Amino acid sequence: MSNKDQIDRLFEELEGQLDLHDTPQGHQARFMSRLNQQQGKPAKNKRNWWKPLSIAAGFLVLISLGISVLEPEDNSAELASVSPEMEQAESFFVTTINEELATLKGFETEETKAIIDDALTRLDLLEQNYDQLKVDLKESGNDKRVINAMIANFQDRIELLQEVIQTIEQIETLKANRNETTI
């Protein structure tokens, strides 16, 4: 069905309901004069809402930049900030801990899940202690006691991981020996 047919059908349905009166005389002239008067003036109904919105957005950007500049910096110092030797030591400890963690996760089974979860919880506590030691290091001005405590913390984490790995290996060895004797 074409558009013309639809329009014709619409007019047929609305026949007798449409207002067929002529417009009053001079209507077009009054309309044109009002239109010409308002051409130079902005319409009262239209508001320029985008101007205040853009100003507010600009202020928002300035405030967020100000907050990011005034935000306090991290009050902690890494062990690597003390000396190049400490940087190497920290790198060694972090690498060793990551390797031990990977080994530990390789042993994860249903039987060992509880042991591993407990070890990871204890490891988190040691990491929280280390974060406090970093703050203490900055506040103390690289005090040797704090540096020694940081190194001891790394060593404690490595020992914890190694002990848990050893325990899991012993459990697996015992299970393997029981299975051999029952066969």
JSON list of C-alpha atoms in Angstrom, two decimals:
[
{"chain": "A", "resi": 1, "resn": "MET", "atom": "CA", "xyz": [0.00, 0.00, 0.00]},
{"chain": "A", "resi": 2, "resn": "SER", "atom": "CA", "xyz": [1.54, 3.33, -1.00]},
{"chain": "A", "resi": 3, "resn": "ASN", "atom": "CA", "xyz": [1.73, 6.46, 1.12]},
{"chain": "A", "resi": 4, "resn": "LYS", "atom": "CA", "xyz": [-0.77, 8.24, -1.13]},
{"chain": "A", "resi": 5, "resn": "ASP", "atom": "CA", "xyz": [-3.34, 5.50, -0.54]},
{"chain": "A", "resi": 6, "resn": "GLN", "atom": "CA", "xyz": [-2.80, 5.72, 3.21]},
{"chain": "A", "resi": 7, "resn": "ILE", "atom": "CA", "xyz": [-3.25, 9.48, 3.20]},
{"chain": "A", "resi": 8, "resn": "ASP", "atom": "CA", "xyz": [-6.40, 9.24, 1.09]},
{"chain": "A", "resi": 9, "resn": "ARG", "atom": "CA", "xyz": [-7.83, 6.62, 3.42]},
{"chain": "A", "resi": 10, "resn": "LEU", "atom": "CA", "xyz": [-7.01, 8.82, 6.46]},
{"chain": "A", "resi": 11, "resn": "PHE", "atom": "CA", "xyz": [-8.89, 11.77, 4.96]},
{"chain": "A", "resi": 12, "resn": "GLU", "atom": "CA", "xyz": [-11.86, 9.54, 4.18]},
{"chain": "A", "resi": 13, "resn": "GLU", "atom": "CA", "xyz": [-12.00, 8.34, 7.78]},
{"chain": "A", "resi": 14, "resn": "LEU", "atom": "CA", "xyz": [-11.72, 11.89, 9.16]},
{"chain": "A", "resi": 15, "resn": "GLU", "atom": "CA", "xyz": [-14.27, 13.38, 6.78]},
{"chain": "A", "resi": 16, "resn": "GLY", "atom": "CA", "xyz": [-16.68, 15.67, 8.60]},
{"chain": "A", "resi": 17, "resn": "GLN", "atom": "CA", "xyz": [-14.42, 15.86, 11.66]},
{"chain": "A", "resi": 18, "resn": "LEU", "atom": "CA", "xyz": [-11.88, 18.35, 10.29]},
{"chain": "A", "resi": 19, "resn": "ASP", "atom": "CA", "xyz": [-12.15, 22.12, 10.91]},
{"chain": "A", "resi": 20, "resn": "LEU", "atom": "CA", "xyz": [-12.78, 23.62, 7.50]},
{"chain": "A", "resi": 21, "resn": "HIS", "atom": "CA", "xyz": [-13.22, 27.24, 8.58]},
{"chain": "A", "resi": 22, "resn": "ASP", "atom": "CA", "xyz": [-11.20, 29.94, 6.88]},
{"chain": "A", "resi": 23, "resn": "THR", "atom": "CA", "xyz": [-8.56, 31.71, 8.89]},
{"chain": "A", "resi": 24, "resn": "PRO", "atom": "CA", "xyz": [-9.53, 35.20, 10.05]},
{"chain": "A", "resi": 25, "resn": "GLN", "atom": "CA", "xyz": [-8.60, 38.03, 7.76]},
{"chain": "A", "resi": 26, "resn": "GLY", "atom": "CA", "xyz": [-5.18, 39.57, 8.47]},
{"chain": "A", "resi": 27, "resn": "HIS", "atom": "CA", "xyz": [-3.98, 36.47, 10.35]},
{"chain": "A", "resi": 28, "resn": "GLN", "atom": "CA", "xyz": [-0.97, 35.96, 8.09]},
{"chain": "A", "resi": 29, "resn": "ALA", "atom": "CA", "xyz": [0.06, 39.63, 8.37]},
{"chain": "A", "resi": 30, "resn": "ARG", "atom": "CA", "xyz": [-0.14, 39.54, 12.20]},
{"chain": "A", "resi": 31, "resn": "PHE", "atom": "CA", "xyz": [1.88, 36.30, 12.24]},
{"chain": "A", "resi": 32, "resn": "MET", "atom": "CA", "xyz": [4.59, 37.74, 9.97]},
{"chain": "A", "resi": 33, "resn": "SER", "atom": "CA", "xyz": [4.89, 40.96, 12.01]},
{"chain": "A", "resi": 34, "resn": "ARG", "atom": "CA", "xyz": [5.32, 38.99, 15.28]},
{"chain": "A", "resi": 35, "resn": "LEU", "atom": "CA", "xyz": [7.88, 36.77, 13.60]},
{"chain": "A", "resi": 36, "resn": "ASN", "atom": "CA", "xyz": [9.87, 39.76, 12.35]},
{"chain": "A", "resi": 37, "resn": "GLN", "atom": "CA", "xyz": [9.82, 41.35, 15.84]},
{"chain": "A", "resi": 38, "resn": "GLN", "atom": "CA", "xyz": [11.25, 38.23, 17.46]},
{"chain": "A", "resi": 39, "resn": "GLN", "atom": "CA", "xyz": [13.97, 37.55, 14.90]},
{"chain": "A", "resi": 40, "resn": "GLY", "atom": "CA", "xyz": [16.52, 39.69, 16.74]},
{"chain": "A", "resi": 41, "resn": "LYS", "atom": "CA", "xyz": [15.61, 38.40, 20.22]},
{"chain": "A", "resi": 42, "resn": "PRO", "atom": "CA", "xyz": [16.24, 34.90, 21.58]},
{"chain": "A", "resi": 43, "resn": "ALA", "atom": "CA", "xyz": [13.10, 33.01, 22.35]},
{"chain": "A", "resi": 44, "resn": "LYS", "atom": "CA", "xyz": [12.03, 33.15, 25.99]},
{"chain": "A", "resi": 45, "resn": "ASN", "atom": "CA", "xyz": [11.30, 29.43, 26.13]},
{"chain": "A", "resi": 46, "resn": "LYS", "atom": "CA", "xyz": [14.73, 28.43, 24.95]},
{"chain": "A", "resi": 47, "resn": "ARG", "atom": "CA", "xyz": [17.34, 28.49, 27.66]},
{"chain": "A", "resi": 48, "resn": "ASN", "atom": "CA", "xyz": [21.03, 28.33, 27.06]},
{"chain": "A", "resi": 49, "resn": "TRP", "atom": "CA", "xyz": [21.57, 25.56, 29.60]},
{"chain": "A", "resi": 50, "resn": "TRP", "atom": "CA", "xyz": [24.83, 24.44, 28.06]},
{"chain": "A", "resi": 51, "resn": "LYS", "atom": "CA", "xyz": [26.72, 27.57, 29.17]},
{"chain": "A", "resi": 52, "resn": "PRO", "atom": "CA", "xyz": [26.20, 27.06, 32.93]},
{"chain": "A", "resi": 53, "resn": "LEU", "atom": "CA", "xyz": [26.76, 23.35, 32.44]},
{"chain": "A", "resi": 54, "resn": "SER", "atom": "CA", "xyz": [30.09, 23.92, 30.71]},
{"chain": "A", "resi": 55, "resn": "ILE", "atom": "CA", "xyz": [31.17, 26.32, 33.44]},
{"chain": "A", "resi": 56, "resn": "ALA", "atom": "CA", "xyz": [30.27, 23.76, 36.10]},
{"chain": "A", "resi": 57, "resn": "ALA", "atom": "CA", "xyz": [32.17, 21.06, 34.22]},
{"chain": "A", "resi": 58, "resn": "GLY", "atom": "CA", "xyz": [35.21, 23.33, 34.06]},
{"chain": "A", "resi": 59, "resn": "PHE", "atom": "CA", "xyz": [35.07, 23.89, 37.81]},
{"chain": "A", "resi": 60, "resn": "LEU", "atom": "CA", "xyz": [34.73, 20.17, 38.38]},
{"chain": "A", "resi": 61, "resn": "VAL", "atom": "CA", "xyz": [37.86, 19.50, 36.33]},
{"chain": "A", "resi": 62, "resn": "LEU", "atom": "CA", "xyz": [39.79, 22.18, 38.24]},
{"chain": "A", "resi": 63, "resn": "ILE", "atom": "CA", "xyz": [38.66, 20.81, 41.59]},
{"chain": "A", "resi": 64, "resn": "SER", "atom": "CA", "xyz": [39.63, 17.24, 40.68]},
{"chain": "A", "resi": 65, "resn": "LEU", "atom": "CA", "xyz": [43.05, 18.42, 39.49]},
{"chain": "A", "resi": 66, "resn": "GLY", "atom": "CA", "xyz": [43.49, 20.37, 42.73]},
{"chain": "A", "resi": 67, "resn": "ILE", "atom": "CA", "xyz": [42.62, 17.34, 44.81]},
{"chain": "A", "resi": 68, "resn": "SER", "atom": "CA", "xyz": [45.05, 15.12, 42.92]},
{"chain": "A", "resi": 69, "resn": "VAL", "atom": "CA", "xyz": [47.85, 17.66, 43.38]},
{"chain": "A", "resi": 70, "resn": "LEU", "atom": "CA", "xyz": [47.14, 18.19, 47.06]},
{"chain": "A", "resi": 71, "resn": "GLU", "atom": "CA", "xyz": [46.67, 14.47, 47.77]},
{"chain": "A", "resi": 72, "resn": "PRO", "atom": "CA", "xyz": [49.32, 13.29, 50.22]},
{"chain": "A", "resi": 73, "resn": "GLU", "atom": "CA", "xyz": [52.05, 11.17, 48.75]},
{"chain": "A", "resi": 74, "resn": "ASP", "atom": "CA", "xyz": [52.84, 7.66, 49.86]},
{"chain": "A", "resi": 75, "resn": "ASN", "atom": "CA", "xyz": [54.56, 7.84, 53.23]},
{"chain": "A", "resi": 76, "resn": "SER", "atom": "CA", "xyz": [56.47, 4.60, 52.77]},
{"chain": "A", "resi": 77, "resn": "ALA", "atom": "CA", "xyz": [59.92, 3.83, 51.47]},
{"chain": "A", "resi": 78, "resn": "GLU", "atom": "CA", "xyz": [61.11, 0.65, 49.83]},
{"chain": "A", "resi": 79, "resn": "LEU", "atom": "CA", "xyz": [64.18, -1.22, 50.95]},
{"chain": "A", "resi": 80, "resn": "ALA", "atom": "CA", "xyz": [65.62, -0.48, 47.51]},
{"chain": "A", "resi": 81, "resn": "SER", "atom": "CA", "xyz": [65.70, 3.25, 48.33]},
{"chain": "A", "resi": 82, "resn": "VAL", "atom": "CA", "xyz": [68.43, 2.67, 50.93]},
{"chain": "A", "resi": 83, "resn": "SER", "atom": "CA", "xyz": [71.28, 1.52, 48.67]},
{"chain": "A", "resi": 84, "resn": "PRO", "atom": "CA", "xyz": [71.98, -0.44, 45.48]},
{"chain": "A", "resi": 85, "resn": "GLU", "atom": "CA", "xyz": [72.90, -3.49, 47.59]},
{"chain": "A", "resi": 86, "resn": "MET", "atom": "CA", "xyz": [69.54, -3.33, 49.36]},
{"chain": "A", "resi": 87, "resn": "GLU", "atom": "CA", "xyz": [67.84, -3.02, 46.00]},
{"chain": "A", "resi": 88, "resn": "GLN", "atom": "CA", "xyz": [69.51, -6.25, 44.88]},
{"chain": "A", "resi": 89, "resn": "ALA", "atom": "CA", "xyz": [68.59, -7.95, 48.15]},
{"chain": "A", "resi": 90, "resn": "GLU", "atom": "CA", "xyz": [64.96, -6.84, 47.85]},
{"chain": "A", "resi": 91, "resn": "SER", "atom": "CA", "xyz": [64.84, -8.05, 44.26]},
{"chain": "A", "resi": 92, "resn": "PHE", "atom": "CA", "xyz": [66.26, -11.43, 45.32]},
{"chain": "A", "resi": 93, "resn": "PHE", "atom": "CA", "xyz": [63.74, -11.80, 48.15]},
{"chain": "A", "resi": 94, "resn": "VAL", "atom": "CA", "xyz": [60.76, -10.82, 45.98]},
{"chain": "A", "resi": 95, "resn": "THR", "atom": "CA", "xyz": [61.83, -13.23, 43.23]},
{"chain": "A", "resi": 96, "resn": "THR", "atom": "CA", "xyz": [62.32, -16.07, 45.72]},
{"chain": "A", "resi": 97, "resn": "ILE", "atom": "CA", "xyz": [58.95, -15.43, 47.37]},
{"chain": "A", "resi": 98, "resn": "ASN", "atom": "CA", "xyz": [57.21, -15.42, 43.99]},
{"chain": "A", "resi": 99, "resn": "GLU", "atom": "CA", "xyz": [58.90, -18.69, 43.02]},
{"chain": "A", "resi": 100, "resn": "GLU", "atom": "CA", "xyz": [57.93, -20.33, 46.30]},
{"chain": "A", "resi": 101, "resn": "LEU", "atom": "CA", "xyz": [54.35, -19.09, 45.89]},
{"chain": "A", "resi": 102, "resn": "ALA", "atom": "CA", "xyz": [54.19, -20.60, 42.41]},
{"chain": "A", "resi": 103, "resn": "THR", "atom": "CA", "xyz": [55.52, -23.90, 43.77]},
{"chain": "A", "resi": 104, "resn": "LEU", "atom": "CA", "xyz": [53.00, -23.82, 46.60]},
{"chain": "A", "resi": 105, "resn": "LYS", "atom": "CA", "xyz": [50.09, -23.17, 44.25]},
{"chain": "A", "resi": 106, "resn": "GLY", "atom": "CA", "xyz": [51.26, -26.10, 42.15]},
{"chain": "A", "resi": 107, "resn": "PHE", "atom": "CA", "xyz": [50.59, -28.39, 45.13]},
{"chain": "A", "resi": 108, "resn": "GLU", "atom": "CA", "xyz": [47.04, -27.17, 45.63]},
{"chain": "A", "resi": 109, "resn": "THR", "atom": "CA", "xyz": [44.51, -30.00, 45.82]},
{"chain": "A", "resi": 110, "resn": "GLU", "atom": "CA", "xyz": [41.37, -30.61, 47.84]},
{"chain": "A", "resi": 111, "resn": "GLU", "atom": "CA", "xyz": [43.45, -32.18, 50.65]},
{"chain": "A", "resi": 112, "resn": "THR", "atom": "CA", "xyz": [46.03, -29.37, 50.78]},
{"chain": "A", "resi": 113, "resn": "LYS", "atom": "CA", "xyz": [43.66, -26.42, 50.26]},
{"chain": "A", "resi": 114, "resn": "ALA", "atom": "CA", "xyz": [43.23, -25.75, 54.00]},
{"chain": "A", "resi": 115, "resn": "ILE", "atom": "CA", "xyz": [46.99, -25.80, 54.63]},
{"chain": "A", "resi": 116, "resn": "ILE", "atom": "CA", "xyz": [47.67, -23.49, 51.69]},
{"chain": "A", "resi": 117, "resn": "ASP", "atom": "CA", "xyz": [44.89, -21.07, 52.67]},
{"chain": "A", "resi": 118, "resn": "ASP", "atom": "CA", "xyz": [46.29, -20.89, 56.21]},
{"chain": "A", "resi": 119, "resn": "ALA", "atom": "CA", "xyz": [49.77, -20.21, 54.84]},
{"chain": "A", "resi": 120, "resn": "LEU", "atom": "CA", "xyz": [48.47, -17.46, 52.56]},
{"chain": "A", "resi": 121, "resn": "THR", "atom": "CA", "xyz": [46.67, -15.84, 55.50]},
{"chain": "A", "resi": 122, "resn": "ARG", "atom": "CA", "xyz": [49.87, -15.86, 57.54]},
{"chain": "A", "resi": 123, "resn": "LEU", "atom": "CA", "xyz": [51.74, -14.51, 54.51]},
{"chain": "A", "resi": 124, "resn": "ASP", "atom": "CA", "xyz": [49.26, -11.63, 54.26]},
{"chain": "A", "resi": 125, "resn": "LEU", "atom": "CA", "xyz": [49.93, -10.74, 57.89]},
{"chain": "A", "resi": 126, "resn": "LEU", "atom": "CA", "xyz": [53.65, -10.67, 57.22]},
{"chain": "A", "resi": 127, "resn": "GLU", "atom": "CA", "xyz": [53.07, -8.43, 54.18]},
{"chain": "A", "resi": 128, "resn": "GLN", "atom": "CA", "xyz": [50.98, -6.04, 56.30]},
{"chain": "A", "resi": 129, "resn": "ASN", "atom": "CA", "xyz": [53.83, -5.92, 58.83]},
{"chain": "A", "resi": 130, "resn": "TYR", "atom": "CA", "xyz": [56.21, -5.17, 55.96]},
{"chain": "A", "resi": 131, "resn": "ASP", "atom": "CA", "xyz": [54.01, -2.29, 54.79]},
{"chain": "A", "resi": 132, "resn": "GLN", "atom": "CA", "xyz": [54.22, -0.80, 58.29]},
{"chain": "A", "resi": 133, "resn": "LEU", "atom": "CA", "xyz": [57.99, -1.30, 58.25]},
{"chain": "A", "resi": 134, "resn": "LYS", "atom": "CA", "xyz": [58.17, 0.70, 54.99]},
{"chain": "A", "resi": 135, "resn": "VAL", "atom": "CA", "xyz": [56.43, 3.60, 56.72]},
{"chain": "A", "resi": 136, "resn": "ASP", "atom": "CA", "xyz": [58.77, 3.25, 59.70]},
{"chain": "A", "resi": 137, "resn": "LEU", "atom": "CA", "xyz": [61.79, 3.27, 57.36]},
{"chain": "A", "resi": 138, "resn": "LYS", "atom": "CA", "xyz": [60.81, 6.59, 55.87]},
{"chain": "A", "resi": 139, "resn": "GLU", "atom": "CA", "xyz": [60.03, 8.12, 59.26]},
{"chain": "A", "resi": 140, "resn": "SER", "atom": "CA", "xyz": [63.25, 6.84, 60.87]},
{"chain": "A", "resi": 141, "resn": "GLY", "atom": "CA", "xyz": [65.55, 8.06, 58.13]},
{"chain": "A", "resi": 142, "resn": "ASN", "atom": "CA", "xyz": [66.85, 4.63, 57.10]},
{"chain": "A", "resi": 143, "resn": "ASP", "atom": "CA", "xyz": [67.43, 3.31, 60.61]},
{"chain": "A", "resi": 144, "resn": "LYS", "atom": "CA", "xyz": [69.44, 0.06, 60.51]},
{"chain": "A", "resi": 145, "resn": "ARG", "atom": "CA", "xyz": [67.08, -1.64, 62.95]},
{"chain": "A", "resi": 146, "resn": "VAL", "atom": "CA", "xyz": [64.16, -1.07, 60.58]},
{"chain": "A", "resi": 147, "resn": "ILE", "atom": "CA", "xyz": [66.23, -2.30, 57.63]},
{"chain": "A", "resi": 148, "resn": "ASN", "atom": "CA", "xyz": [67.11, -5.47, 59.58]},
{"chain": "A", "resi": 149, "resn": "ALA", "atom": "CA", "xyz": [63.43, -5.96, 60.48]},
{"chain": "A", "resi": 150, "resn": "MET", "atom": "CA", "xyz": [62.49, -5.64, 56.79]},
{"chain": "A", "resi": 151, "resn": "ILE", "atom": "CA", "xyz": [65.09, -8.24, 55.80]},
{"chain": "A", "resi": 152, "resn": "ALA", "atom": "CA", "xyz": [63.91, -10.52, 58.61]},
{"chain": "A", "resi": 153, "resn": "ASN", "atom": "CA", "xyz": [60.32, -10.11, 57.34]},
{"chain": "A", "resi": 154, "resn": "PHE", "atom": "CA", "xyz": [61.38, -11.24, 53.87]},
{"chain": "A", "resi": 155, "resn": "GLN", "atom": "CA", "xyz": [63.21, -14.21, 55.39]},
{"chain": "A", "resi": 156, "resn": "ASP", "atom": "CA", "xyz": [60.16, -15.11, 57.52]},
{"chain": "A", "resi": 157, "resn": "ARG", "atom": "CA", "xyz": [57.95, -15.13, 54.44]},
{"chain": "A", "resi": 158, "resn": "ILE", "atom": "CA", "xyz": [60.36, -17.38, 52.54]},
{"chain": "A", "resi": 159, "resn": "GLU", "atom": "CA", "xyz": [60.73, -19.75, 55.51]},
{"chain": "A", "resi": 160, "resn": "LEU", "atom": "CA", "xyz": [56.96, -19.94, 55.93]},
{"chain": "A", "resi": 161, "resn": "LEU", "atom": "CA", "xyz": [56.48, -20.87, 52.29]},
{"chain": "A", "resi": 162, "resn": "GLN", "atom": "CA", "xyz": [59.29, -23.43, 52.38]},
{"chain": "A", "resi": 163, "resn": "GLU", "atom": "CA", "xyz": [57.91, -25.06, 55.55]},
{"chain": "A", "resi": 164, "resn": "VAL", "atom": "CA", "xyz": [54.44, -25.37, 54.04]},
{"chain": "A", "resi": 165, "resn": "ILE", "atom": "CA", "xyz": [55.88, -26.85, 50.84]},
{"chain": "A", "resi": 166, "resn": "GLN", "atom": "CA", "xyz": [57.91, -29.35, 52.89]},
{"chain": "A", "resi": 167, "resn": "THR", "atom": "CA", "xyz": [54.83, -30.30, 54.91]},
{"chain": "A", "resi": 168, "resn": "ILE", "atom": "CA", "xyz": [52.77, -30.88, 51.79]},
{"chain": "A", "resi": 169, "resn": "GLU", "atom": "CA", "xyz": [55.58, -32.94, 50.22]},
{"chain": "A", "resi": 170, "resn": "GLN", "atom": "CA", "xyz": [55.76, -35.09, 53.38]},
{"chain": "A", "resi": 171, "resn": "ILE", "atom": "CA", "xyz": [51.99, -35.63, 53.31]},
{"chain": "A", "resi": 172, "resn": "GLU", "atom": "CA", "xyz": [52.13, -36.69, 49.67]},
{"chain": "A", "resi": 173, "resn": "THR", "atom": "CA", "xyz": [55.08, -39.03, 50.38]},
{"chain": "A", "resi": 174, "resn": "LEU", "atom": "CA", "xyz": [53.16, -40.66, 53.24]},
{"chain": "A", "resi": 175, "resn": "LYS", "atom": "CA", "xyz": [50.10, -41.10, 51.03]},
{"chain": "A", "resi": 176, "resn": "ALA", "atom": "CA", "xyz": [52.22, -42.65, 48.28]},
{"chain": "A", "resi": 177, "resn": "ASN", "atom": "CA", "xyz": [53.86, -45.07, 50.78]},
{"chain": "A", "resi": 178, "resn": "ARG", "atom": "CA", "xyz": [50.43, -46.14, 52.13]},
{"chain": "A", "resi": 179, "resn": "ASN", "atom": "CA", "xyz": [49.21, -46.82, 48.62]},
{"chain": "A", "resi": 180, "resn": "GLU", "atom": "CA", "xyz": [52.28, -48.97, 47.85]},
{"chain": "A", "resi": 181, "resn": "THR", "atom": "CA", "xyz": [51.85, -51.10, 50.97]},
{"chain": "A", "resi": 182, "resn": "THR", "atom": "CA", "xyz": [48.15, -51.72, 50.32]},
{"chain": "A", "resi": 183, "resn": "ILE", "atom": "CA", "xyz": [48.69, -52.98, 46.79]}
]
